[in-house]
Coordinates of C-alpha atoms in Angstrom, one line a residue:
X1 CA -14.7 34.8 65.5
X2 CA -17.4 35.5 68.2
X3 CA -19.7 33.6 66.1
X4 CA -17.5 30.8 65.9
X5 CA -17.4 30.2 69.6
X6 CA -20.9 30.7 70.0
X7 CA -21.8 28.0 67.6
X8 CA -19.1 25.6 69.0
X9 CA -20.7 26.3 72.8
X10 CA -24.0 25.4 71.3
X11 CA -23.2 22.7 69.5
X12 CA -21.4 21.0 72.6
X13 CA -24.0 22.4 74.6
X14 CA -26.6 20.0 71.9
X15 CA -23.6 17.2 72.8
X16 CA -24.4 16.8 76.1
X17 CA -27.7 17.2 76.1
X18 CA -27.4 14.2 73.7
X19 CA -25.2 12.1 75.8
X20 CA -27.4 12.7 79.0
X21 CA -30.5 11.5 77.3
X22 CA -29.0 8.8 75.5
X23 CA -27.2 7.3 78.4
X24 CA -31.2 7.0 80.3
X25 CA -32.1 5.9 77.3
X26 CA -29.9 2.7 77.2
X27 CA -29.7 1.7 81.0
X28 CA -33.4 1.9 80.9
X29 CA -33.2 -0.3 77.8
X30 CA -30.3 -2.6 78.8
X31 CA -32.0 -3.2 82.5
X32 CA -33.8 -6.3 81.0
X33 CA -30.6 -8.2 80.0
X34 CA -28.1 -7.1 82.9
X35 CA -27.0 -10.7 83.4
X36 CA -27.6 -14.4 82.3
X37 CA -29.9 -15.5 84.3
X38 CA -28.9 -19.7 84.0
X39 CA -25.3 -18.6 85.4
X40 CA -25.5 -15.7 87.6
X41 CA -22.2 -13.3 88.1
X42 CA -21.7 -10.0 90.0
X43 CA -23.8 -7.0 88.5
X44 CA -21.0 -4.6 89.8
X45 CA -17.5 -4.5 88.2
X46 CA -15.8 -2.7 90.9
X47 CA -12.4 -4.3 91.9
X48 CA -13.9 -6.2 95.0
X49 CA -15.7 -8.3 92.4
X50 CA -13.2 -8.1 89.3
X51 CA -9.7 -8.2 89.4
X52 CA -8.4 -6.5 86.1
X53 CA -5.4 -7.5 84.4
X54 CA -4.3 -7.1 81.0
X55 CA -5.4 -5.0 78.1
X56 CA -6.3 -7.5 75.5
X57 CA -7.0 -4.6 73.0
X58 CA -7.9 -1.0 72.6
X59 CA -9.4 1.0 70.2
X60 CA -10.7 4.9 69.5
X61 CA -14.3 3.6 70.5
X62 CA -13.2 0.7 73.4
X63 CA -11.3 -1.5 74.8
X64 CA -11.5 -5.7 76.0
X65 CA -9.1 -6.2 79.3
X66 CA -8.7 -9.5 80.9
X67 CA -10.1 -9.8 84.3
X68 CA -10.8 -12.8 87.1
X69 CA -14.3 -12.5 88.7
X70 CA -13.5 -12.9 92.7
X71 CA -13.9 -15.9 94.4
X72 CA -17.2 -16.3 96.6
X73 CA -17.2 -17.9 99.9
X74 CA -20.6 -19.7 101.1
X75 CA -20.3 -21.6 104.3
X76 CA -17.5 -24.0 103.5
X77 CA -17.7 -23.7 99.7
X78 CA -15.3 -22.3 97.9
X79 CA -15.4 -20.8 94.6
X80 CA -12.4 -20.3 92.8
X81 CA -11.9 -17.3 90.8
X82 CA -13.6 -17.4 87.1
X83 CA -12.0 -16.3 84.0
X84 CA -13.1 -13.2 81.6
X85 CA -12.9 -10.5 79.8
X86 CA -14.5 -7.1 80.1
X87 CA -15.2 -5.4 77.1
X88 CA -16.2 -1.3 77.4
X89 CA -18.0 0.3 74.2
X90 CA -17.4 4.0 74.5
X91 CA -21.0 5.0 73.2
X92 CA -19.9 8.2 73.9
X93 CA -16.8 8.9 72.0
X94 CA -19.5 7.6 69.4
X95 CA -22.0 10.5 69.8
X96 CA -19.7 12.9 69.7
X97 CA -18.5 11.7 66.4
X98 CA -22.3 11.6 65.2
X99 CA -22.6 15.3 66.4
X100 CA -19.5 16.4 64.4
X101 CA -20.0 14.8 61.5
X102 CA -23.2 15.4 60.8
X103 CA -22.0 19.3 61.0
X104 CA -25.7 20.5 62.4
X105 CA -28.1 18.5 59.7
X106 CA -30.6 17.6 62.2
X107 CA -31.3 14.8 59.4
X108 CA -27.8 13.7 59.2
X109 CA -27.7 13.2 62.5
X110 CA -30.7 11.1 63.2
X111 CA -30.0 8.8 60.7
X112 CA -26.7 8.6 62.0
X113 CA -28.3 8.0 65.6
X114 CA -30.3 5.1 64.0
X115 CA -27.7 3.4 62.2
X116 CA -25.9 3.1 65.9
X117 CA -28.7 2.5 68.2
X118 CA -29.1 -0.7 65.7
X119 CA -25.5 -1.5 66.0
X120 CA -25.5 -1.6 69.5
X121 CA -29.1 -3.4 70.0
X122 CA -27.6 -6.1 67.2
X123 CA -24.6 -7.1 69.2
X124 CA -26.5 -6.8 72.5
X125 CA -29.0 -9.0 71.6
X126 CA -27.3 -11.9 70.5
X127 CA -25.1 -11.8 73.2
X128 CA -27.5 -12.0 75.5
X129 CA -30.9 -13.7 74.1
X130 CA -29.4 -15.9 71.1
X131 CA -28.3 -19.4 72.6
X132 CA -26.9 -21.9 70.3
X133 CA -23.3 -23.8 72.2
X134 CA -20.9 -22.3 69.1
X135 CA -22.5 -18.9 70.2
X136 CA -20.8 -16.5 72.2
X137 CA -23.2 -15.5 75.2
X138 CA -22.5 -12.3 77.4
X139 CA -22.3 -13.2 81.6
X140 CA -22.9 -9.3 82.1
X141 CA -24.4 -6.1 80.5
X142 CA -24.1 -3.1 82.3
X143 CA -24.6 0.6 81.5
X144 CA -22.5 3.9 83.0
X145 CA -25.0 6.5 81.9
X146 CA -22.1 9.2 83.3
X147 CA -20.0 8.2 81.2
X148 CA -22.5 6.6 78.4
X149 CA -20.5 3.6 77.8
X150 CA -21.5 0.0 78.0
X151 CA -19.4 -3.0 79.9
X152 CA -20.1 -6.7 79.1
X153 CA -18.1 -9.5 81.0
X154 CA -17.7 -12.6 78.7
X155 CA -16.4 -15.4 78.9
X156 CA -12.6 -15.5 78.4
X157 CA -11.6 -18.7 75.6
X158 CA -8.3 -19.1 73.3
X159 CA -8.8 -16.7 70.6
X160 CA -8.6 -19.0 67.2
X161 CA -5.4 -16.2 66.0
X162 CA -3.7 -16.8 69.1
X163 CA -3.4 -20.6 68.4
X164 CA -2.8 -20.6 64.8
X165 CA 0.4 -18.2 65.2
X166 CA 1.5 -20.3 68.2
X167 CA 1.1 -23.6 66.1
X168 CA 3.1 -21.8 63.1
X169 CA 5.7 -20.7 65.8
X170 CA 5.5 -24.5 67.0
X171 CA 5.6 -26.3 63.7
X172 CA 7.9 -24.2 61.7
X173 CA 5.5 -22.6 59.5
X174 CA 3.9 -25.8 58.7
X175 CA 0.1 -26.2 57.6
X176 CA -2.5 -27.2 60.2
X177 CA -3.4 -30.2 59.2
X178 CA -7.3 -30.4 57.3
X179 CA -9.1 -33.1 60.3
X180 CA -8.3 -29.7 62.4
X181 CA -8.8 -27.3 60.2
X182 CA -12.7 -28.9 59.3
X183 CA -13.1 -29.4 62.6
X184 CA -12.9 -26.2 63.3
X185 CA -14.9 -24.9 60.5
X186 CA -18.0 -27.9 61.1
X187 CA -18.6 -26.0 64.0
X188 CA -17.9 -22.5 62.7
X189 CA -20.8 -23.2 60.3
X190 CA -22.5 -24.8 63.0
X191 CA -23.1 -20.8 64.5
X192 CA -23.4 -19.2 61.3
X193 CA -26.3 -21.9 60.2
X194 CA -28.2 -20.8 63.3
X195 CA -27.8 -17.1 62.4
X196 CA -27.8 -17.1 58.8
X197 CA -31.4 -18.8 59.2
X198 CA -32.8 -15.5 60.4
X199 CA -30.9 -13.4 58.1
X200 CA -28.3 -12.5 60.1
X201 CA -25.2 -11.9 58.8
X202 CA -22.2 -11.6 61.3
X203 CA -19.8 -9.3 58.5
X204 CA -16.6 -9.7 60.0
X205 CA -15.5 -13.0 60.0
X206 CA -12.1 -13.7 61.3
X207 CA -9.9 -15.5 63.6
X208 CA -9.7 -12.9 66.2
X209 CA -13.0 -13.4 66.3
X210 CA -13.5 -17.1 66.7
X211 CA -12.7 -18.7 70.3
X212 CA -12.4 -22.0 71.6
X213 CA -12.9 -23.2 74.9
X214 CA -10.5 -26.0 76.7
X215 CA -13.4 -28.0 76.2
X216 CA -12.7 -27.9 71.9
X217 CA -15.9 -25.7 71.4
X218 CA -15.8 -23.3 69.1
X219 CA -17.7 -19.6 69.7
X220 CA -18.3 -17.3 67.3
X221 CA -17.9 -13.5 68.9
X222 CA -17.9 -10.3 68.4
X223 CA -21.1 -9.3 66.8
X224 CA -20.6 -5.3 66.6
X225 CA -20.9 -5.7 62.6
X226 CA -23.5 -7.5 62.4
X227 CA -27.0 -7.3 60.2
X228 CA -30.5 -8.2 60.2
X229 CA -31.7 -8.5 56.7
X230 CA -35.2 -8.1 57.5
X231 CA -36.6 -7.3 54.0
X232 CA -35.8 -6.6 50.2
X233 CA -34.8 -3.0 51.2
X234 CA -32.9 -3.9 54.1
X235 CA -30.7 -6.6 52.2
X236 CA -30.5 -4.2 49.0
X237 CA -29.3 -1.4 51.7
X238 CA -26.6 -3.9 53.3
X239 CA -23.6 -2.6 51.3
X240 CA -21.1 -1.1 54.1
X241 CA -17.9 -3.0 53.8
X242 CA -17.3 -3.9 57.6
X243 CA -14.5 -6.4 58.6
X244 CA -11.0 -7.0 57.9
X245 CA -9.8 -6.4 54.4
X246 CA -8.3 -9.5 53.7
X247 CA -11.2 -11.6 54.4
X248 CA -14.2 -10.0 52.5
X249 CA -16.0 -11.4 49.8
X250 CA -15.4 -9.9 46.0
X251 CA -18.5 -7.4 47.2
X252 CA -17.3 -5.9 49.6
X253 CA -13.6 -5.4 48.7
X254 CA -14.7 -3.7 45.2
X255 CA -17.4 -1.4 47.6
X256 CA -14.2 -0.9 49.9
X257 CA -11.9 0.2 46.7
X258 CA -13.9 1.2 43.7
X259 CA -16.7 2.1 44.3
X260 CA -17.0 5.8 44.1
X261 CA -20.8 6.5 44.7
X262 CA -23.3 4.6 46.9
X263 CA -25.4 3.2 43.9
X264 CA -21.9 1.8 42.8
X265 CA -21.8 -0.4 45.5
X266 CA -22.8 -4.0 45.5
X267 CA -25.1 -5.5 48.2
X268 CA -24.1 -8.1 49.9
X269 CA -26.0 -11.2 52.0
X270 CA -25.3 -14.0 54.3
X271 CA -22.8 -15.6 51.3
X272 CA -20.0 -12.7 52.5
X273 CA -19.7 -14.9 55.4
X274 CA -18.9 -18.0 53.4
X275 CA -15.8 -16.2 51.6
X276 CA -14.5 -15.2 55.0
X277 CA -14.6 -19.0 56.2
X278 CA -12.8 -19.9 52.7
X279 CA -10.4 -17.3 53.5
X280 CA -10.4 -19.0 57.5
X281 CA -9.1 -22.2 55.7
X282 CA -6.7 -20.4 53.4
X283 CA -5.5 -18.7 56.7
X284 CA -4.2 -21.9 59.0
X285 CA -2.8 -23.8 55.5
X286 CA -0.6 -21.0 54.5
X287 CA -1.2 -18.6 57.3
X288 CA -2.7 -16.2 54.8
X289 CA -2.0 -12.9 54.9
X290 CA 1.3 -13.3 56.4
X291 CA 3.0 -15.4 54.7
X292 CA 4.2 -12.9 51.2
X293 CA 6.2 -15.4 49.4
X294 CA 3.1 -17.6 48.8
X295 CA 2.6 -14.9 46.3
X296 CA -1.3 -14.8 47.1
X297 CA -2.1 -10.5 47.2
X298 CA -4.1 -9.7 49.9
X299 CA -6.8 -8.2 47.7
X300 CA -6.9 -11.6 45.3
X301 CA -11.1 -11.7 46.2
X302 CA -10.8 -8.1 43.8
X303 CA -8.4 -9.7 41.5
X304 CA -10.7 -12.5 41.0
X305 CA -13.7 -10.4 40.7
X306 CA -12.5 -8.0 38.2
X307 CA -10.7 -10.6 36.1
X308 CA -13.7 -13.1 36.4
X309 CA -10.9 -15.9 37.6
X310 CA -12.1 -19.1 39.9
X311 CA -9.9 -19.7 42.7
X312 CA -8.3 -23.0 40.8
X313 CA -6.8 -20.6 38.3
X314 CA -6.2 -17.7 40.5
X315 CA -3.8 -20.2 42.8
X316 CA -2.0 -22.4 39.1
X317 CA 1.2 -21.3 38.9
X318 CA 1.3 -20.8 42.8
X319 CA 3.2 -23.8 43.8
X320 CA 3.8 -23.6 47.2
X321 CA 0.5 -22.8 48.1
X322 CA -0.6 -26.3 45.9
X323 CA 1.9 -28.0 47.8
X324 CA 0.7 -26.9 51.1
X325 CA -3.0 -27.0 50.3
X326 CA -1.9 -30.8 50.1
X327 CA 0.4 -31.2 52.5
X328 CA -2.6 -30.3 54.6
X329 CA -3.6 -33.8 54.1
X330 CA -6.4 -33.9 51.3
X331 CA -6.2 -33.0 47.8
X332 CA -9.4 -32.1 47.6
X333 CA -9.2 -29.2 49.5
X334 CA -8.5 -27.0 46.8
X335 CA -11.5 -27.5 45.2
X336 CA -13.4 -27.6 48.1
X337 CA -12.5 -23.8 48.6
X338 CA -12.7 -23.1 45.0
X339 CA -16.1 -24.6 44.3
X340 CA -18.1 -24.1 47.5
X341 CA -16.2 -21.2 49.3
X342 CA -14.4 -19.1 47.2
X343 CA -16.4 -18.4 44.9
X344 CA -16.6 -14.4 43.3
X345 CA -20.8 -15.6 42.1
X346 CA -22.3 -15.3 45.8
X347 CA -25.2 -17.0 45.0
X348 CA -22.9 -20.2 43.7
X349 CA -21.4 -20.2 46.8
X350 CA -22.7 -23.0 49.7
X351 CA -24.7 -22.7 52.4
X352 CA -23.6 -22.8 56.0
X353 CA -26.1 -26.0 55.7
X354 CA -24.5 -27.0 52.2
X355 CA -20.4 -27.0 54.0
X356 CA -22.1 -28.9 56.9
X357 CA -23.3 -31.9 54.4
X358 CA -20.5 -31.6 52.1
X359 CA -18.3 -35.2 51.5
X360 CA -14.8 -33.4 53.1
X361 CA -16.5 -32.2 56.1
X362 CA -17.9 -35.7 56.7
X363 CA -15.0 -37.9 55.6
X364 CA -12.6 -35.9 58.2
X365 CA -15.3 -35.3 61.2
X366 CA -16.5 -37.4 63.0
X367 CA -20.5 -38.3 63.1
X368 CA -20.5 -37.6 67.0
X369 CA -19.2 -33.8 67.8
X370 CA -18.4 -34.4 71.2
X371 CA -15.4 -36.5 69.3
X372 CA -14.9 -33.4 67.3
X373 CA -14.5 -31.6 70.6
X374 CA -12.2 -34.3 72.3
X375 CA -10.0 -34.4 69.3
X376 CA -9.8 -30.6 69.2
X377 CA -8.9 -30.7 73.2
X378 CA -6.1 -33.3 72.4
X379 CA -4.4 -32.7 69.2
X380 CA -4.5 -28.5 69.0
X381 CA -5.1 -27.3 73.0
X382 CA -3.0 -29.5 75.2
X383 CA -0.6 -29.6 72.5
X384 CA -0.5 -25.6 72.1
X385 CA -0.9 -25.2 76.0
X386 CA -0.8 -28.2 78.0
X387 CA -0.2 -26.3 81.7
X388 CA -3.2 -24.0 80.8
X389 CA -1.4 -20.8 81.2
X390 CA -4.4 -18.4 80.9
X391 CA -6.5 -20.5 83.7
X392 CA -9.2 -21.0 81.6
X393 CA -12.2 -22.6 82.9
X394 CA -12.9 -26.3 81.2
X395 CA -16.4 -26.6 82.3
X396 CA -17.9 -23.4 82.5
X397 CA -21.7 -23.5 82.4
X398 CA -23.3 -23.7 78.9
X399 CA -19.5 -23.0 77.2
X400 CA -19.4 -26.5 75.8
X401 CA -23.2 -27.2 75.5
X402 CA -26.5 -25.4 76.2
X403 CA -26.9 -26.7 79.3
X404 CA -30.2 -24.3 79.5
X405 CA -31.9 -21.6 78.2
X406 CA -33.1 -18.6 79.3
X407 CA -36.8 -20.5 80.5
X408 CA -37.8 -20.9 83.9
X409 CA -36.0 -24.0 85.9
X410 CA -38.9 -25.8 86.3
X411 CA -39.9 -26.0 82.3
X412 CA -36.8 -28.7 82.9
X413 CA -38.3 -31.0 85.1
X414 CA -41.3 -32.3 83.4
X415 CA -40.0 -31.5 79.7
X416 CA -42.1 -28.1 78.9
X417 CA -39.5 -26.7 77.2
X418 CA -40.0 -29.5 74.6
X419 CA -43.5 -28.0 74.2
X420 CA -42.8 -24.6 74.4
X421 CA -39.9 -25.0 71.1
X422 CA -42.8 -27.0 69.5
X423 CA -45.5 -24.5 70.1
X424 CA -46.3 -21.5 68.0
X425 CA -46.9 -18.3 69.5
X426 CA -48.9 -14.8 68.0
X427 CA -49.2 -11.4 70.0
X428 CA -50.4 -8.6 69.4
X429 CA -48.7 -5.0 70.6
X430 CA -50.3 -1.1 70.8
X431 CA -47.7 1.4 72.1
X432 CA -48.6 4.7 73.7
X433 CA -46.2 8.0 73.2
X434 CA -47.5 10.2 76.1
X435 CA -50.6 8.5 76.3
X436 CA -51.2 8.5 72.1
X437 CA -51.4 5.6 70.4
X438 CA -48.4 5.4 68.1
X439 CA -49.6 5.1 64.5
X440 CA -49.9 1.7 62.8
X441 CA -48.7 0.5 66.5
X442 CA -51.1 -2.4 66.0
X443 CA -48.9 -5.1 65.3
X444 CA -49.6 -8.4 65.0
X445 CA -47.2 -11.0 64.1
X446 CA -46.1 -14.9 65.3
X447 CA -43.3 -16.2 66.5
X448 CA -41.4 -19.7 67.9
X449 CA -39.2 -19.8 70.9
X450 CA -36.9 -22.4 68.3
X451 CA -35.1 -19.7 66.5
X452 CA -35.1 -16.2 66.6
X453 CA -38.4 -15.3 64.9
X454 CA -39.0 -13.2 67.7
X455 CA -36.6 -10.4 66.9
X456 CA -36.7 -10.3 63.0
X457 CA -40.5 -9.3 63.9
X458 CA -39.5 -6.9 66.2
X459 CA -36.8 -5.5 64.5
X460 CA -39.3 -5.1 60.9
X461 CA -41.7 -3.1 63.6
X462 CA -38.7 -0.7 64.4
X463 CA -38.0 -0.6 60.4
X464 CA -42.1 0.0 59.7
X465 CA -41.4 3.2 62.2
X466 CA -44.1 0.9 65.1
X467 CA -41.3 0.6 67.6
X468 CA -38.0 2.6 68.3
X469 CA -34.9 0.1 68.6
X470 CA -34.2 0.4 72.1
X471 CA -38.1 -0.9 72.7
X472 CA -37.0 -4.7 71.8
X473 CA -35.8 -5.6 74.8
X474 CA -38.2 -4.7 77.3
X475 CA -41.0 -5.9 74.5
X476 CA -39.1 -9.1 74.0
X477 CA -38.7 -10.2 78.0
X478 CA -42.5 -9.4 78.2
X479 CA -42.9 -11.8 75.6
X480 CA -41.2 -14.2 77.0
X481 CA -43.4 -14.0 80.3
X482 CA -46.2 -14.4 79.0
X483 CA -45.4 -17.0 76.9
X484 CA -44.1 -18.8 80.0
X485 CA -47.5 -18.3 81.8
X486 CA -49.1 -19.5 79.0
X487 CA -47.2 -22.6 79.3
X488 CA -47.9 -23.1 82.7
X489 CA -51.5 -22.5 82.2
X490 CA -51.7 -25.2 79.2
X491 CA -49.7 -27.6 82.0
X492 CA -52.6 -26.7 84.5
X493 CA -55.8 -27.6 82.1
X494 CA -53.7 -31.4 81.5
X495 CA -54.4 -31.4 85.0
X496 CA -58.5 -30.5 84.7
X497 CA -57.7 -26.7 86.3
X498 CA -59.1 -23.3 84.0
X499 CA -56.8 -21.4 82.6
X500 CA -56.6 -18.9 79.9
X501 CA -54.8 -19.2 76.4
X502 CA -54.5 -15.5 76.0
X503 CA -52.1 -13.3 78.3
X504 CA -52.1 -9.4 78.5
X505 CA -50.0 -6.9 79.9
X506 CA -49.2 -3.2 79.8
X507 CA -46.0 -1.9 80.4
X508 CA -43.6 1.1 80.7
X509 CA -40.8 1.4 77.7
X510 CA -37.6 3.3 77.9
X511 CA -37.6 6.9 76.5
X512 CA -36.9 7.9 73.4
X513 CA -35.6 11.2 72.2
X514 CA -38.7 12.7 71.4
X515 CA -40.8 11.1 74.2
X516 CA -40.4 10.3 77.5
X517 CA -43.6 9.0 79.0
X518 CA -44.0 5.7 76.7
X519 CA -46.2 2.6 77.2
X520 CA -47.1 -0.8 75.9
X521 CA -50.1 -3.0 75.8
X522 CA -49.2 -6.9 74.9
X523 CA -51.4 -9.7 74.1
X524 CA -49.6 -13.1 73.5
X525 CA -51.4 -16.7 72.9
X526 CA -51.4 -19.7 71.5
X527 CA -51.8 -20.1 67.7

């Protein structure tokens, strides 16, 4: 019994140890991308600044509450008070549960460890460095290293659940119609496109996790699933069924429910995403998977799989789910979502790219989507909430467009930014662990300020063992400077001035577990 206690004390004693380290760790990590820098809000969420109100949701690992940022007074300005949410993630809770259930395998544990530092870089980073206008960007990311947790205000839209169960509740049950419904899913794909591009897949597609502004944009949010399929081994090791049940793909249901091994499971890619918008459609027709008596099981992406059964045949003899697929407004629909959604082959299924060019999406969008947007704002939001009982901002900045990017102000004035998308970029990184140079640290790799090239070559340094995850963002904003001094320098030789077309800098990086005096050397120019 005596020994008992004594290995419990000591593994709680290796606990906290762990959750003082890696609480450092992450606000010295995290420092770089506290807030947006194109629309600044307060840094501290103490109750002078936020006034909390509702619990949205909760969870074992979190919660998102509904808060108004308070109003600033300049002079004789007044700012009225913004809308948002704050969102905690307990990181904590989380260690602890790496601790316990890795049951004292040091090697359990750090492979645990990895598997969440990713997680929580993943989400972090799109929130805060990927722009695109159907793109859910963070205001504020702060870190409690007391209580190792993370806060992030955001920007507080309709969630896309909220209004489909309001317009059921409005409309008697009927189907949204499909202009709406396509609409909604132009610019859905619109996100995933951008992301998908990189070889990002976001894994838990679903309508809690869509937003629209008053504005009729639509933002694709919570990112805490999310994947970087960086190489062969990282797609072939994607296979973790994340999301809700009822909208993953064949994959990952059977991984979910039959498989019984890990070599039994099936990977998965950037198609899973596709199925979850096909099952996005299926959801505001027949409100799918509420709705019993339209006789669809909320496993049919299994049934279908196992029995090797399109969609057409799955959905024959159910009739009221024909009729309201139609009643939608186009009978095409069916085969829209059989042919290039629902489909169990992944690799027959479209492309974000592919739904954006298909004949429905054109024939009930517009060409303009600004008249997407406008349409949205009249026909689904004023009509679901006219008075605008939540307070929502309509013209928040960069929630209906990119209005900017995270480049300096003055890139905007004579058009550098146009350059600096055009222009491609190399560097080249050493990094020091208490004054060693790392092995293989070396790197070398190139990069365009277009997409987000700049992190799938980070994050394949962090899977080649040459960085440790919570290096990216402290090696990215470095980047970025440089880069921008480079721009300014090329600006300055149009101009007959010398300037260089190389940049160098060395720099201090957070900790790591095993290290805690860590630098960087950085050379960035043109290529």
């Amino acid at each position: 019994m005596e020994q008992v206690k004594h290995g419990s004390r000591r593994s709680e004693g290796r606990g906290n140890e762990l959750r003082k380290s890696f609480g450092r760790i992450l606000s010295e990590a995290l420092k770089y991308v506290q807030f947006d820098a194109r629309d600044q809000w307060p840094l501290d969420l103490i109750a002078s600044n936020y006034a909390r109100g509702d619990v949205l949701s909760s969870g074992r690992y979190g919660q998102v509450v509904s808060a108004r940022a308070r109003p600033i007074t300049v002079g004789f300005t007044h700012v009225e008070p913004r809308a948002c949410v704050i969102k905690t993630c307990e990181i904590g809770a989380r260690l602890d549960a790496c601790v316990r259930d890795s049951r004292g395998d040091k090697q359990e544990l750090t492979l645990r460890l990895a598997k969440l530092t990713r997680r929580i870089i993943i989400e972090i980073y799109i929130l805060n460095r990927v722009r695109h206008s159907n793109i859910m960007h963070a205001h504020v990311t702060t870190v409690d290293e007391l209580s190792v947790s993370v806060h992030m205000v955001l920007p507080r839209f309709y969630a896309l659940d909220l209004l489909i169960n309001k317009y059921r509740r409005d409309k008697d049950g009927e189907p949204m119609p499909v202009r709406i419904i396509l609409m909604i899913i132009r610019q859905l794909c619109r996100a995933l496109e951008y992301l998908h591009a990189s070889n990002i897949v976001h894994s838990d597609i679903q309508p809690e996790n869509i937003y629209i502004t008053r504005g009729g944009t639509v933002k694709l949010g919570h990112f805490a699933c999310a994947r970087m399929l960086t190489s062969e081994k990282a797609a072939l090791e994607c296979r973790t069924p994340t999301g809700r049940e009822e909208f993953m793909c064949f994959e990952k249901q059977f991984n979910l429910r039959n498989a019984h091994t890990l070599d039994e499971c099936m990977p998965f890619t950037t198609a899973a995403d596709i199925w979850s918008v096909g099952v996005i459609v299926l959801h505001m027709v027949c409100y799918f998977p509420n709705e019993k008596w339209h006789r669809l099981p909320r496993n049919f992406a299994l049934q279908m799989g196992q029995q090797k059964m399109p969609f057409k045949w799955m959905v024959s003899e159910m009739v009221q789910l024909r009729v309201r697929l139609t009643q939608s407004g186009d009978e095409q629909l069916k085969k829209f979502l059989s042919d290039k959604l629902l489909n169990i082959d992944p690799e027959s299924r479209a492309t974000a790219q592919q739904v954006l060019d298909s004949s429905l999406i054109k024939k009930w969008c517009f060409s303009s989507l600004d008249e997407d947007k406008s349409y949205l704002v009249r026909k689904l939001i004023h009509e679901l909430d006219w008075p605008n009982r939540f307070k929502l901002e309509s013209d928040g900045f960069n929630y209906d467009a990119c209005e900017a990017k995270d480049i300096p102000a003055e890139f905007y004035w004579d058009d550098t930014w146009k350059e600096l998308e055009k222009r491609k970029f190399g560097f080249v990184l050493a990094v020091f662990d208490a004054g060693v140079k790392r092995d293989g640290s070396n790197i070398e790799q190139q990069f365009s300020h277009a997409d987000i090239s700049l992190f799938e070559v980070l994050l394949c340094g962090v899977e080649s063992g040459e960085l440790e995850m919570f290096d990216i963002f402290a090696i990215d904003q470095n980047i970025r400077n440089l880069c921008f001094t480079l721009m300014r320098g090329e600006n300055c030789r149009r101009n007959g001035s010398h300037s260089s077309s190389r940049e160098e800098i060395t720099f201090r990086l957070p900790p790591s577990l095993n290290c805690t005096d860590r630098m960087a050397h950085l050379e960035v120019f043109f290529v």
